Coordinates of C-alpha atoms in Angstrom, one line a residue:
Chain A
X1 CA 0.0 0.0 0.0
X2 CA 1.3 3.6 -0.6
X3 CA 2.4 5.5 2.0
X4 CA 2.6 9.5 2.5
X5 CA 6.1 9.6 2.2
X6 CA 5.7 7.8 -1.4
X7 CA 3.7 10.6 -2.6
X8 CA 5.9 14.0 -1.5
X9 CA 9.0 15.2 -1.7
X10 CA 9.7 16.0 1.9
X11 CA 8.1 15.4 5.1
X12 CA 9.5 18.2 8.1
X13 CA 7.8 18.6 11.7
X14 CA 9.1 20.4 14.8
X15 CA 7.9 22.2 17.4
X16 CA 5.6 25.0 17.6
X17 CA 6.2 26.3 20.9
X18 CA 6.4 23.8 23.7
X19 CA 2.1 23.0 23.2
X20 CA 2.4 22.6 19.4
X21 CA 4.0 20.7 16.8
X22 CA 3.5 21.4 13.1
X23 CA 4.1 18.9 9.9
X24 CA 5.1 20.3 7.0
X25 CA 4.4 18.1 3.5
X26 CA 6.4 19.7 0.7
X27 CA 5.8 18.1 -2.8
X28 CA 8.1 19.1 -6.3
X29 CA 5.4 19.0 -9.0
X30 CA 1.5 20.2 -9.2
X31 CA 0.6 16.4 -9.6
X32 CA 2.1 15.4 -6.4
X33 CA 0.7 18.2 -4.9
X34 CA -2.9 17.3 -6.2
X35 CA -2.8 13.9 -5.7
X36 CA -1.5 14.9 -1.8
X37 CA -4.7 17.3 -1.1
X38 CA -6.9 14.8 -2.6
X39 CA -5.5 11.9 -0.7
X40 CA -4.7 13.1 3.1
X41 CA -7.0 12.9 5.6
X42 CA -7.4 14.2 8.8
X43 CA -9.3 11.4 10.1
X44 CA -6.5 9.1 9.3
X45 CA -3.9 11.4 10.8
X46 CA -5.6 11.7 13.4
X47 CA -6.1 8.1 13.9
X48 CA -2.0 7.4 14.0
X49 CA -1.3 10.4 16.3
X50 CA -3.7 8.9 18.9
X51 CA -5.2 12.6 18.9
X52 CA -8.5 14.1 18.2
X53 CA -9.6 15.3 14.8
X54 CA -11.0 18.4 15.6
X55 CA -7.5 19.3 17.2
X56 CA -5.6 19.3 14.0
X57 CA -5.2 22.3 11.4
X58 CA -5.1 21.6 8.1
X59 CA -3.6 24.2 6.0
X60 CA -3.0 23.7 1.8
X61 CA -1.1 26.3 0.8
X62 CA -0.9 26.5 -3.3
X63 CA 2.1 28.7 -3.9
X64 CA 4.4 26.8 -1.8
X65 CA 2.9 23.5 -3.0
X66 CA 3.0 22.5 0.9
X67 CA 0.1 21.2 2.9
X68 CA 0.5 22.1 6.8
X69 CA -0.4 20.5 9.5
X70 CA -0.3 21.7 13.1
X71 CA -1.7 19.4 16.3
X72 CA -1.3 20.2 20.2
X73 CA 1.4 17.8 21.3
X74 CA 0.2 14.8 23.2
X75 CA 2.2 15.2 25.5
X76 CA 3.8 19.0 26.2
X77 CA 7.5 19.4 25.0
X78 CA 9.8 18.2 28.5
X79 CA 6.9 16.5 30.0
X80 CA 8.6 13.4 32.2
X81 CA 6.7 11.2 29.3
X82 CA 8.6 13.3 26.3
X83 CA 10.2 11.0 24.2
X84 CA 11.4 13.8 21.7
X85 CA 11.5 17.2 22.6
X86 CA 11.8 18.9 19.3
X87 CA 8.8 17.0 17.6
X88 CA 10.4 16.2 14.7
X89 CA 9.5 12.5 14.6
X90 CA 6.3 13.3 13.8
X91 CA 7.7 13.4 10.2
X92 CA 8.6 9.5 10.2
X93 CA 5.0 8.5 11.7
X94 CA 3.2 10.7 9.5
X95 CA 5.6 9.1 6.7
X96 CA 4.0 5.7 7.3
X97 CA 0.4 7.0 6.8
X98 CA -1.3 4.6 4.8
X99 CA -3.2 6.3 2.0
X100 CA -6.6 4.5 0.2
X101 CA -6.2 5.3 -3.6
X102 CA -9.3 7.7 -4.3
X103 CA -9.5 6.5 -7.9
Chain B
X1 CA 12.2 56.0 6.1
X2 CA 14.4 53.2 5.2
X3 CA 15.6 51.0 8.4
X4 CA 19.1 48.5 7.8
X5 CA 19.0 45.5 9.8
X6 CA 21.8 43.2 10.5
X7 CA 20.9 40.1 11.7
X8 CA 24.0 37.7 12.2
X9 CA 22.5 34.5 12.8
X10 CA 19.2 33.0 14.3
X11 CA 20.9 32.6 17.6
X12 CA 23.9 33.5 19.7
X13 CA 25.3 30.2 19.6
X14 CA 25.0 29.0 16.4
X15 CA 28.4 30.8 15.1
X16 CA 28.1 32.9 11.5
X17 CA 30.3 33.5 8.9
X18 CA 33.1 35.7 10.2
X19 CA 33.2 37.6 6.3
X20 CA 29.7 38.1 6.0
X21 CA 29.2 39.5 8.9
X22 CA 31.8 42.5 8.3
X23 CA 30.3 42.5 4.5
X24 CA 27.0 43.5 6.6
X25 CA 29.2 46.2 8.4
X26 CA 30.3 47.7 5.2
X27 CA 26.3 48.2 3.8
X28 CA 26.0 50.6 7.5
X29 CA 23.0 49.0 9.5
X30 CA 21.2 50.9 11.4
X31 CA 21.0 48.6 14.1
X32 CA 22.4 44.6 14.9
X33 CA 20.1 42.4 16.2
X34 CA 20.1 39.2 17.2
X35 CA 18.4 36.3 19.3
X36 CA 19.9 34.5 22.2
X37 CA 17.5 32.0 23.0
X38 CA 14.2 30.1 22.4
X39 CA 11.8 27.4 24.5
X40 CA 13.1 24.9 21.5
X41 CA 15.3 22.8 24.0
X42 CA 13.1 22.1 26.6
X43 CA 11.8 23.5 30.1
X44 CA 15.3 23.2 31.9
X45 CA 17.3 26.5 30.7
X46 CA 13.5 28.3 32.1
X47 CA 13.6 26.1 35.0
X48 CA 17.3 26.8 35.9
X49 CA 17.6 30.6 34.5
X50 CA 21.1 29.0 33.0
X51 CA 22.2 29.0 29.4
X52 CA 22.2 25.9 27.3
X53 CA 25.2 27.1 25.0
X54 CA 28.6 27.2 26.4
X55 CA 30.1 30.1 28.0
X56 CA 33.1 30.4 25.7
X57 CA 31.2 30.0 22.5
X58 CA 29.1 32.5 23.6
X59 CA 31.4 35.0 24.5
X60 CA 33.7 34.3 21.5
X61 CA 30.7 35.1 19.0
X62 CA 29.5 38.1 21.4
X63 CA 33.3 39.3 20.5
X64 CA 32.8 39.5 16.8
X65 CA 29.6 41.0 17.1
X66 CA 30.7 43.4 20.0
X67 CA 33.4 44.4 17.9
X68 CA 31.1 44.8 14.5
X69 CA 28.8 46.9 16.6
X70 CA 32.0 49.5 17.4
X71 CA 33.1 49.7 13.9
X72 CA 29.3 50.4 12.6
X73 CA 29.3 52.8 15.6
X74 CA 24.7 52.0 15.9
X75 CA 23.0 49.8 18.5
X76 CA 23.6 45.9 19.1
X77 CA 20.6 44.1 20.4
X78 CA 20.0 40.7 21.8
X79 CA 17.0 39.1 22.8
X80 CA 16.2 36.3 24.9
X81 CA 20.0 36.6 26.4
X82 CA 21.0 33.2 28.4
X83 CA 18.7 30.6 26.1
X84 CA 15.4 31.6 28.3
X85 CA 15.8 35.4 28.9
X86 CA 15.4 35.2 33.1
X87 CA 16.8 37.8 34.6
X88 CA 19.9 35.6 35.9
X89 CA 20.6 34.7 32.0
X90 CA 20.8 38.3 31.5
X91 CA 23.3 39.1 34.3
X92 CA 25.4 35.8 33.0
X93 CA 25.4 37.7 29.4
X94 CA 25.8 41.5 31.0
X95 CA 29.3 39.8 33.0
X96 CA 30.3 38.2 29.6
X97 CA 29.8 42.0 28.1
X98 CA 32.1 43.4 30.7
X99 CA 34.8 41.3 29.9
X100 CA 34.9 41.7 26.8
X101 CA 34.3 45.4 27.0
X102 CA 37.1 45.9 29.3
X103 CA 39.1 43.2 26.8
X104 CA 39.0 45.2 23.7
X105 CA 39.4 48.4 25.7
X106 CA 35.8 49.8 25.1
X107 CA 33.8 52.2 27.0
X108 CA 29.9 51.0 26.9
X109 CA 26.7 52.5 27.7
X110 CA 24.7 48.9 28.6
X111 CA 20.8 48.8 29.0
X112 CA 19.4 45.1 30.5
X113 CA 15.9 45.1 30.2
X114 CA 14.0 42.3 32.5
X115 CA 11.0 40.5 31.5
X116 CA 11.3 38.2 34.4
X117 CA 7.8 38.3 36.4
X118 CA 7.3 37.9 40.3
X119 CA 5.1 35.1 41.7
X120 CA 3.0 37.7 43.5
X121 CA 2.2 39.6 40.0
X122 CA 1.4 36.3 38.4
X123 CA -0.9 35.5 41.2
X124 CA -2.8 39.2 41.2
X125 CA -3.2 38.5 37.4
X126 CA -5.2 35.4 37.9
X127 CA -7.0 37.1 40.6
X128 CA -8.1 40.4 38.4
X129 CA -8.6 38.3 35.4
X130 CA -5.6 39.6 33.7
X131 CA -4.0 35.8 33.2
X132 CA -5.6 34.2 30.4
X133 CA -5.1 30.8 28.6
X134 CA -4.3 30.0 25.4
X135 CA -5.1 26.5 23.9
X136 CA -4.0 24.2 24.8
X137 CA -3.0 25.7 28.6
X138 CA -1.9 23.4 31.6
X139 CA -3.8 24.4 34.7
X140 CA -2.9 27.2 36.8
X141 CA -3.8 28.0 40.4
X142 CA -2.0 30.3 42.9
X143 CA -0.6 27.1 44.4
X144 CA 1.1 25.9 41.2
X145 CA 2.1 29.2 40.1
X146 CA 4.4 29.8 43.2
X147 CA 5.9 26.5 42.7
X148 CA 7.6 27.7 39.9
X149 CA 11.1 28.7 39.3
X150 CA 10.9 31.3 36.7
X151 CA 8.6 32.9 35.1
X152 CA 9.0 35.4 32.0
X153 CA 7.0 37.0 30.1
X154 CA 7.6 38.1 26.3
X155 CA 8.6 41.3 25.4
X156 CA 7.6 42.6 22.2
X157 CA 8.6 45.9 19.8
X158 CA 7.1 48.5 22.9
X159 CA 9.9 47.5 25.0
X160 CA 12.7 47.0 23.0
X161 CA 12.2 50.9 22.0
X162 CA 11.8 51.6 25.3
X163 CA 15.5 50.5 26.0
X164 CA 16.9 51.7 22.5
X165 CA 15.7 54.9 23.6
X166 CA 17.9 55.2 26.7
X167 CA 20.4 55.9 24.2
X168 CA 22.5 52.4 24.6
X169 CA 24.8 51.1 22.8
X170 CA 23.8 47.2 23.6
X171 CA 20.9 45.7 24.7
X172 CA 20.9 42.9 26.7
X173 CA 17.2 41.6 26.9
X174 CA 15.5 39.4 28.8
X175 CA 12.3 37.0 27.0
X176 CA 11.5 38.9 23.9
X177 CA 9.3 37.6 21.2
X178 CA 12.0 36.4 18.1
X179 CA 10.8 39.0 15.7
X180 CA 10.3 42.1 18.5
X181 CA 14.3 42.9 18.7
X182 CA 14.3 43.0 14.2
X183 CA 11.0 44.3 14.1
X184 CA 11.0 47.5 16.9
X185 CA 13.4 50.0 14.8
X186 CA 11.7 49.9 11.9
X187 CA 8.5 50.2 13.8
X188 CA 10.0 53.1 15.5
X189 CA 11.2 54.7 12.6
X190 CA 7.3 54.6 11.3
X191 CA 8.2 51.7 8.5
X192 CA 5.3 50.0 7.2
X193 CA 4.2 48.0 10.0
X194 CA 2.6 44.3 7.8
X195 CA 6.4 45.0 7.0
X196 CA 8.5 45.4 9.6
X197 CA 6.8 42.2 11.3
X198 CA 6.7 39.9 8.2
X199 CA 10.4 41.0 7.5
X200 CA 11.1 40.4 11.3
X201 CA 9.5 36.7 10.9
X202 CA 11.2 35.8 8.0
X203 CA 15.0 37.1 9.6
X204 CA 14.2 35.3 12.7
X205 CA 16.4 32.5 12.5
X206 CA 19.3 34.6 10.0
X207 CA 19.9 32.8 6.9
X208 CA 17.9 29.7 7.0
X209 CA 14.9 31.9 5.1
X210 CA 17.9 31.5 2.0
X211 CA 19.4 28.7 -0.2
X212 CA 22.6 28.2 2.6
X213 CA 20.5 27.7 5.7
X214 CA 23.9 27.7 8.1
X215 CA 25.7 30.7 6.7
X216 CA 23.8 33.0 9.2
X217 CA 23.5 36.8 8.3
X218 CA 21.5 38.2 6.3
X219 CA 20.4 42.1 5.3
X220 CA 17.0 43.5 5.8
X221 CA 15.8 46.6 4.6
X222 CA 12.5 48.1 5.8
X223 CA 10.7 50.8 4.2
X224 CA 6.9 52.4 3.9
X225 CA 5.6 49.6 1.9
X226 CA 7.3 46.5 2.8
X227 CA 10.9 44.9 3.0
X228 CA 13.8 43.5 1.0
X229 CA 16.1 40.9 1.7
X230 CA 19.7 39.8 1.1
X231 CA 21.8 36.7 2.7
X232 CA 25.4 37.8 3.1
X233 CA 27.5 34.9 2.7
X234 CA 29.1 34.3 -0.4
X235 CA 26.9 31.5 -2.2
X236 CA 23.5 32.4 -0.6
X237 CA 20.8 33.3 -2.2
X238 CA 17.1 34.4 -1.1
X239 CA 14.3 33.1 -3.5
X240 CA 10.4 33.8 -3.4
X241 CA 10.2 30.4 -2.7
X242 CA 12.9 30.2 0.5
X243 CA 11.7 33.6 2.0
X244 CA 7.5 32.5 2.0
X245 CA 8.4 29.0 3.0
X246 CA 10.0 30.2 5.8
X247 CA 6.7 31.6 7.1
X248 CA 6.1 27.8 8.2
X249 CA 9.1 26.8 9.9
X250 CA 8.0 26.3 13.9
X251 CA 4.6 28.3 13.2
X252 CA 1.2 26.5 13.7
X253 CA -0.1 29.0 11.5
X254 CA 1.3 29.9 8.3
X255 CA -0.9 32.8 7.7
X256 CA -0.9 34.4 10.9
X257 CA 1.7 35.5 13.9
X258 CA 0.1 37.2 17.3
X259 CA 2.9 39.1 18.8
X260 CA 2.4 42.0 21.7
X261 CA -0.5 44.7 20.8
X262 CA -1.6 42.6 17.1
X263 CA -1.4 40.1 14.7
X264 CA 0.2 39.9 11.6
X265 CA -1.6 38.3 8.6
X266 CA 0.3 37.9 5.5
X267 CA -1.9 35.9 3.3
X268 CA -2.1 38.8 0.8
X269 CA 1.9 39.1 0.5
X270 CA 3.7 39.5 -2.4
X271 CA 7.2 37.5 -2.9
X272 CA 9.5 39.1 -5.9
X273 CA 12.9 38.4 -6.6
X274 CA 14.8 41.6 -7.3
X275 CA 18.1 40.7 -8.2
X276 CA 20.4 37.5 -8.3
X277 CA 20.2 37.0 -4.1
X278 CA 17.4 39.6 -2.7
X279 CA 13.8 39.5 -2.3
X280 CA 11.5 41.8 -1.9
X281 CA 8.4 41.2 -0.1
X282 CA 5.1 43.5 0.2
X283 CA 1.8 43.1 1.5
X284 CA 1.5 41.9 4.6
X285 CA -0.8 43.6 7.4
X286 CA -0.5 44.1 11.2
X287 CA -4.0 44.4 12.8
X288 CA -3.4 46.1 16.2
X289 CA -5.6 45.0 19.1
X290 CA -7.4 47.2 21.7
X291 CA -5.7 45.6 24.6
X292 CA -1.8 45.1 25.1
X293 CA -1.4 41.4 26.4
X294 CA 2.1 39.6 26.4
X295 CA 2.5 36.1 26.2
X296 CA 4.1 33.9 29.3
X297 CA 6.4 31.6 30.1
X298 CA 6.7 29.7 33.4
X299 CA 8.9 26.4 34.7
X300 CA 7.9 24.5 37.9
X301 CA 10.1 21.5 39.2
X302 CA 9.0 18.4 38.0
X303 CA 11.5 16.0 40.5
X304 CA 14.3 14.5 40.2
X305 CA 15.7 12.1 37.6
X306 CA 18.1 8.8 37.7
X307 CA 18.9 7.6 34.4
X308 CA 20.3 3.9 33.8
X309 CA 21.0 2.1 30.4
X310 CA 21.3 -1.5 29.7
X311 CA 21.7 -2.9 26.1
X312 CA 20.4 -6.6 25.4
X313 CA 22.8 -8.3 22.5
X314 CA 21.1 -11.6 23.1
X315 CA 19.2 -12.6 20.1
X316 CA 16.5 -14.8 22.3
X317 CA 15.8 -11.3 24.5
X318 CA 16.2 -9.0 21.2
X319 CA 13.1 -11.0 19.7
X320 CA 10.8 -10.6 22.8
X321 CA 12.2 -7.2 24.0
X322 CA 8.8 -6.0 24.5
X323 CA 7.5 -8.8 26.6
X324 CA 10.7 -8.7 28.9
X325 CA 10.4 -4.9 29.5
X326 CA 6.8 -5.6 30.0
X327 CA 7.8 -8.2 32.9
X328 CA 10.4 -6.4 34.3
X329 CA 8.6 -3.2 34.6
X330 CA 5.6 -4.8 36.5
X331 CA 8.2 -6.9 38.6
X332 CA 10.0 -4.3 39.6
X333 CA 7.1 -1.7 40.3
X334 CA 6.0 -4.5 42.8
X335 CA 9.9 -4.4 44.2
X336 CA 9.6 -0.7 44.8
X337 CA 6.2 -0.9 46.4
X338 CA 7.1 -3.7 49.0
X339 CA 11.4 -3.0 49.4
X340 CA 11.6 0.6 49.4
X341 CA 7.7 1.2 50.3
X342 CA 7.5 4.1 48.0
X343 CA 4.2 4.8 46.6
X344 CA 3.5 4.6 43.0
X345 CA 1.8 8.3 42.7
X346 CA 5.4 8.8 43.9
X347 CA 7.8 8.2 41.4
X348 CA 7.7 7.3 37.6
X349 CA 10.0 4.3 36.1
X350 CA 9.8 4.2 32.2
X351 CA 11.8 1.8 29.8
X352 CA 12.0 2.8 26.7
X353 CA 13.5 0.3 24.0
X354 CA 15.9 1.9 21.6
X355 CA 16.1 0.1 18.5
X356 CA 12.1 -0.9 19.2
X357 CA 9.9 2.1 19.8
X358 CA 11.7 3.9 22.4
X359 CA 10.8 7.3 20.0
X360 CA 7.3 6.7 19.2
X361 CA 6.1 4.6 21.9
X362 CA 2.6 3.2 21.2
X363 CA 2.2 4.8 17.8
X364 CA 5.7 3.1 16.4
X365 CA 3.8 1.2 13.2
X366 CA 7.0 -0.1 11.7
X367 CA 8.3 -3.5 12.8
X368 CA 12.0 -5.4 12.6
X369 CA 14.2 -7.5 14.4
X370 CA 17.5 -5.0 15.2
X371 CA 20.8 -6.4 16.3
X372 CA 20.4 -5.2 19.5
X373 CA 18.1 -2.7 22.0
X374 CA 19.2 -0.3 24.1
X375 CA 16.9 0.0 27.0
X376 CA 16.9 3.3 28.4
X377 CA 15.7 3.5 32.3
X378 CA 14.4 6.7 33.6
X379 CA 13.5 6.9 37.0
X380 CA 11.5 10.0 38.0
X381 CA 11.1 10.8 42.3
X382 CA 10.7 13.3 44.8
X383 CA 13.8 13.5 45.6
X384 CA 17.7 13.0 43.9
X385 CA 18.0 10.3 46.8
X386 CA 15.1 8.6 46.2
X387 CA 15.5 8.5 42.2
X388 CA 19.1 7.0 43.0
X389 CA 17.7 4.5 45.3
X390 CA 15.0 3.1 43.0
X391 CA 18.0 2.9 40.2
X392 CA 19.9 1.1 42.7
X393 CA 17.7 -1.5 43.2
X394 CA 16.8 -2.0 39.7
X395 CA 20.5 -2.5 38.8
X396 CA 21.0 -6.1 39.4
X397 CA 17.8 -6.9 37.6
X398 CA 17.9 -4.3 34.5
X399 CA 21.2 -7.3 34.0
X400 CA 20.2 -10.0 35.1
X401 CA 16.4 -10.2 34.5
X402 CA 15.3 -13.3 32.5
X403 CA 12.0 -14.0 30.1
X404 CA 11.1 -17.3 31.6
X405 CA 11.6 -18.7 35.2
X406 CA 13.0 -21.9 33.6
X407 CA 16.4 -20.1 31.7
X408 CA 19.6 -19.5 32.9
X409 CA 20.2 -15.8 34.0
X410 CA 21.3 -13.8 30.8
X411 CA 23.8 -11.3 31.6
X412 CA 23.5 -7.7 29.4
X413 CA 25.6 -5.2 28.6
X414 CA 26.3 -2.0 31.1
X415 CA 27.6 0.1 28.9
X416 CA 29.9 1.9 31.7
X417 CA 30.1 2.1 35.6
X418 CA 28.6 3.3 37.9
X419 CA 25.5 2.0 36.1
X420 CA 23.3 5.2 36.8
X421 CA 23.6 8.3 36.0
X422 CA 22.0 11.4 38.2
X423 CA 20.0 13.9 35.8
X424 CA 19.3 16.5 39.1
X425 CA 16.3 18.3 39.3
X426 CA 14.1 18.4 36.1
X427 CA 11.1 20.8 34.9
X428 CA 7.8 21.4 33.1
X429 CA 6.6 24.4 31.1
X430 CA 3.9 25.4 33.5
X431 CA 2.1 28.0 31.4
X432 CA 0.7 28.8 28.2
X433 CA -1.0 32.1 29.1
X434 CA -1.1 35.8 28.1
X435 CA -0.9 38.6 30.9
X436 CA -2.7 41.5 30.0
X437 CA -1.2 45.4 30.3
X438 CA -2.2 48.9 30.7
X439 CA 0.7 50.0 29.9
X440 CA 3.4 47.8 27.8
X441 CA 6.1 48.8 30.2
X442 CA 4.2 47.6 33.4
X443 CA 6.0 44.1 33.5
X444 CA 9.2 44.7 32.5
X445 CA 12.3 47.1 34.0
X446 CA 15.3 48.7 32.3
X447 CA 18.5 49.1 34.1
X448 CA 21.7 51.2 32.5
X449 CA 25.1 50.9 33.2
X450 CA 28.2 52.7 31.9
X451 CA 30.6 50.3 31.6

């Protein structure tokens, strides 16, 4: 099955602030891009971060061929529980997002 | 009017490149401004009010710049001095200044301006409805807020004129917002204010808005309708596309930034490339708000850590690493509980498996047999005694612990000795609030020195 890191160019996430953590999804061409608005969904994101959908913000920004995603952090950055205090893992498990072929 | 700001990197620290920086010299800034901290590495520099960057780097970098600001004969201003901008991190960088003033044989007029915030203020806020949350905010009572260790609040443009107007020649500032200290001359200077913020943004963190993200400074020039843009080093280059996608780096909100007194929208800016390494930027607005809030920052203790590591080679505990740390972990809860009769709402033990999931924890999706799996130990107590005592008694069994009752005792590998380490007292970030004003100066204090 494809996963979201099969479909963009780059995959970045980091901290927002100690309460946030924002994804970035950068793709090369209009088609990736496309195919990556059509094919991501929030539900599904949701579902792998273990977080609520109405939580997450979704951003698709055209110019930048980027779509954004921002999420409070399970757990707050230096929490005992922390396992990474920068957030950028996020990228890898968001990287493994299984994606259901809309065609 | 046009306003030249140097900004020499995204964070004392970092180091810059040595040439570029006295190419910025030569284009005669109107003011040097850089940042000397952030929340990015966790609660303990705000917990501590200590720097996370050493000493000598620091001071060898506040050197050059000290020594840039003489020749360009303007202002030099950092923010967020000491990693978390208490007032002891601005002391620890005002001592550092009077070295190296008294080094290179120059006479200084010094302005520290303070953003740390009294308990007692904090408390009167939440008691006249002046503390307010943001989302998501941890829970705040006067019990919890006097528990912490430092609290700061951000400063934004208001104040950093406030000290540029003492007539300074550096200022050494407490918790500032990143864009305030690039932002506040232009602002001063009546540049066009969806400008001066955007531009502010986008320098933030020196040349990563350009193709050579580690060369550090970069050029920006304010004016009544927006900004330009120039990295300094010598390959760099600013593009459209590195300048707007910098507006996402560590932003929830691509489109919007709420700093002291507004917001800054910039959905309706404009990114041209002007020549082969500038860009020039227009149309982005700055919505003021009728009430002056400024956002805070707080640190309470959290206990006290004892760290041990273990690694497991064996292929037999490799392949059931989960199930073993599963065992051992309720095994030696129950040890705790009945040897050292500590109560479990007492302390924390967690083993993470490196090599497993010790990153993800319960969302790790990917699966594979490694050669081997670190298992990290932290034990989190009341006190640094305690924590070293329940490491102590986990020792022999973090080695010798076996899967089945039935097998020999494996024996892992302690990867040195003693076996634990202390971590000392660790933190939380305690707050996620705003503290509203009167008047933007009423939580912050300036002090000047000739030095």
């Amino acid at each position: 099955m494809m996963k979201l890191r099969d479909i963009v160019d780059k995959i970045r996430s980091k901290n927002a602030g100690p309460f946030w953590v924002t994804v970035d999804l950068f793709c090369e061409s209009t088609a990736q891009y496309e195919a990556l608005k059509d094919q991501l969904d929030i539900k599904a994101v949701a579902h792998l971060v273990q977080i609520s959908p109405v939580s997450i913000k979704r951003f698709d920004l055209d110019d930048l061929k980027v779509v954004k995603i921002s999420f409070p952090r399970p757990i707050v950055q230096g929490h005992t529980l922390d396992r990474d205090q920068h957030g950028a893992q996020f990228a890898h498990l968001l990287g493994a997002l299984p994606l259901t072929d809309s065609t | 009017m046009t306003t030249r700001v140097l900004v020499p990197s995204g964070v004392l620290g970092l180091g810059f490149d040595e040439d570029a920086l006295w190419r910025g010299v030569a284009l005669c800034p109107d003011i040097i401004a850089i940042d000397g901290g952030s929340t990015d590495s966790g609660p303990a520099s705000l917990g501590t009010g200590t720097s996370k960057y050493s000493r000598a780097s620091t001071k060898s970098e506040w050197r050059s710049l000290m020594k840039a600001r003489a020749k360009a004969n303007v202002p030099l201003v950092i923010g967020t001095c000491g990693t978390a901008g208490t007032n002891s991190n601005v002391d620890w960088m005002f001592e550092i200044t009077r070295e190296l003033a008294s080094e290179l044989g120059q006479q200084l007029k010094v302005a520290r301006l303070y953003s740390e915030q009294p308990q007692g203020r904090i408390v009167q806020a939440l008691h006249d409805g002046r503390l307010k949350p943001l989302d998501p905010a941890p829970e705040v009572d006067p019990g919890t807020i006097e528990k912490m260790t430092h609290i700061v609040a951000l400063a934004g443009a208001e104040q950093i004129n406030e000290a540029l107007a003492t007539g300074a020649d550096i200022i050494l500032a407490g918790r500032t917002t990143d864009t305030a200290i690039i932002a506040a001359r232009a602002l001063f200077n009546g540049d066009h204010p969806g400008g001066a913020w955007h531009g502010a943004k986008i320098g933030e963190c020196g040349a990563l808005c350009s193709t050579h993200p580690t060369s550090g400074v970069i050029f920006i020039e304010f004016d009544d309708t927006g900004f330009r843009v120039t990295p300094l080093a010598d390959k760099a280059r600013c593009t459209p596309y590195s300048v707007s996608a910098h507006m996402l780096y560590e932003n929830a909100d691509p489109m919007r930034l709420y700093e002291p007194g507004g917001y800054l929208d910039v959905s309706a800016a404009r990114y041209r490339q002007i020549d082969e390494r500038s860009v020039r930027v227009e149309g982005a607005e700055w919505t003021p708000n009728p009430a002056y809030c400024v956002k805070l920052e707080g640190a309470k203790p959290a206990g006290f850590q004892t760290t041990l590591l273990a690694v497991v080679r064996d292929p037999h505990y490799v392949k059931n690493a989960e199930i073993w740390a599963g065992k051992l972990t309720d095994f030696l809860n129950n040890e705790i509980t009945h040897r050292l009769q500590i109560a479990r709402t007492d302390y924390v033990l967690d083993l993470r498996l490196m090599g497993v999931n010790s990153v993800l924890g319960a969302r790790e999706v990917q699966q594979g047999t490694p050669n081997e799996v670190g298992v990290l130990c932290i034990v989190t107590a009341q006190s640094q005694e305690e924590a070293s005592e329940i490491a102590k008694l986990i020792n022999p069994f973090l080695l010798h612990y076996p899967l089945t009752e039935e097998e020999e005792l494996p024996t892992f590998a302690f990867p040195y000795s003693p076996a634990h380490s202390e971590r000392g007292a660790i933190f939380e970030f305690a707050l996620n609030h705003v503290l509203d004003l009167d008047h933007p100066m009423d939580a912050f204090q300036i002090t000047v020195n000739e030095i």
